[in-house]
Amino acid sequence: MIRTFESPAEYVQGRHAIDQLGERVAPLADSALLIGDSDVLEIVGADAESNLEGHGVDTTIEEFGRESSQVEIDRITELAEDLGTEAVIGAGGGKALDTAKAVRENAGGAMVSMPTIASTDAPTSSLSVIYSEDGEFERYWFYDDHPDLVLADTAVIAGAPARFFRSGIADAMATWFEADAVHRASGDNFFGEGPTRAAHRLSKLCYELLREHGASAVEAVEAGIVTESVEAVTEANTLLSGLGFENGGIAAAHSVHNGLTQLEATHHATHGEKVNFGIVSQLVLEGRDDAFIEDVIDFSVELGLPVTLAELGVEDPSTADLDRVAEAALADGETIHNAFDVTADDVRDAMVAADDLGGKRL
Ligand SMILES: [Zn+2]
């Protein structure tokens, strides 16, 4: 068996890490296109620009339209090509970063991830999740190259709404359960090869850090302060979850997430919130014992993560709706096939059971 492990070239994390942006980008590029949504640009746009310009990196800022859709990727690619920019910097959450990665794939040059929230494990990976302009999951887009630099400023991350931080914890918890399921099923990682022992252990460390520091880190972020728990959980959500999911492989929790995006009512819920429901659904599919599942649900509830469909915006779903979600979760190429040999009926019933178990622990 061939096993593979890939990663970004450089990872930088800490309070005021943004002060190092220019000195770390300058060896990579003389010019940069920075994209972020209007809220993100208000928070980091001026600091990033002056820091880059201060190190001789000619910088252009462009507002991102908030959806990593083909239309938005094409628009920003055209701009990058017109400018002849040597680096694309994505600032914000997963969708802005995924768009920046796609633009680099099209236009070439360097790519920098600057997560301003620790909401997903997108910053380190070499793939984008492409959504429709309405926010429905469409496909994964895989690249040969990883980001050249990932720069996470924990002062910025702790200053963002805690909901994003919590969502990142859910996404990172899924990393362990999914990598472990893939490991047990001898499934593939995202490179279509066998996962390394390193990927499995990093995923486990990710989960351990979340269980040890998750509650206090969420409290700290709610207060807008940076503590060592915030550093530990940011590292878990961003670096360990990113290395873990890509190198360890993902399974049912993310397929359930992708299926849930079929229901318009879930569109206000974050990626991680939907993934959290996917985790419990996966644990039911695995046939985990009641105490194990209740422990995961109780931790989710403690952190304020959704454990029922109603909390995701889906009140009293019809069987037809749940069948639609289950069928989408089992679409060709879905990662559930990495570790599970199940039918749409199995997935639907696992979601119903997860919803029921979650409701009992609220
Ligand atoms: Zn995810």
Coordinates of C-alpha atoms and ligand atoms in Angstrom, one line a residue, residues 121 171 254 271, ligand 1:
D121 CA -10.3 23.2 8.4
D171 CA -15.6 20.4 12.1
H254 CA -19.3 15.3 5.9
H271 CA -20.7 24.3 7.9
Ligands
ZN1 ZN -15.5 20.3 7.2

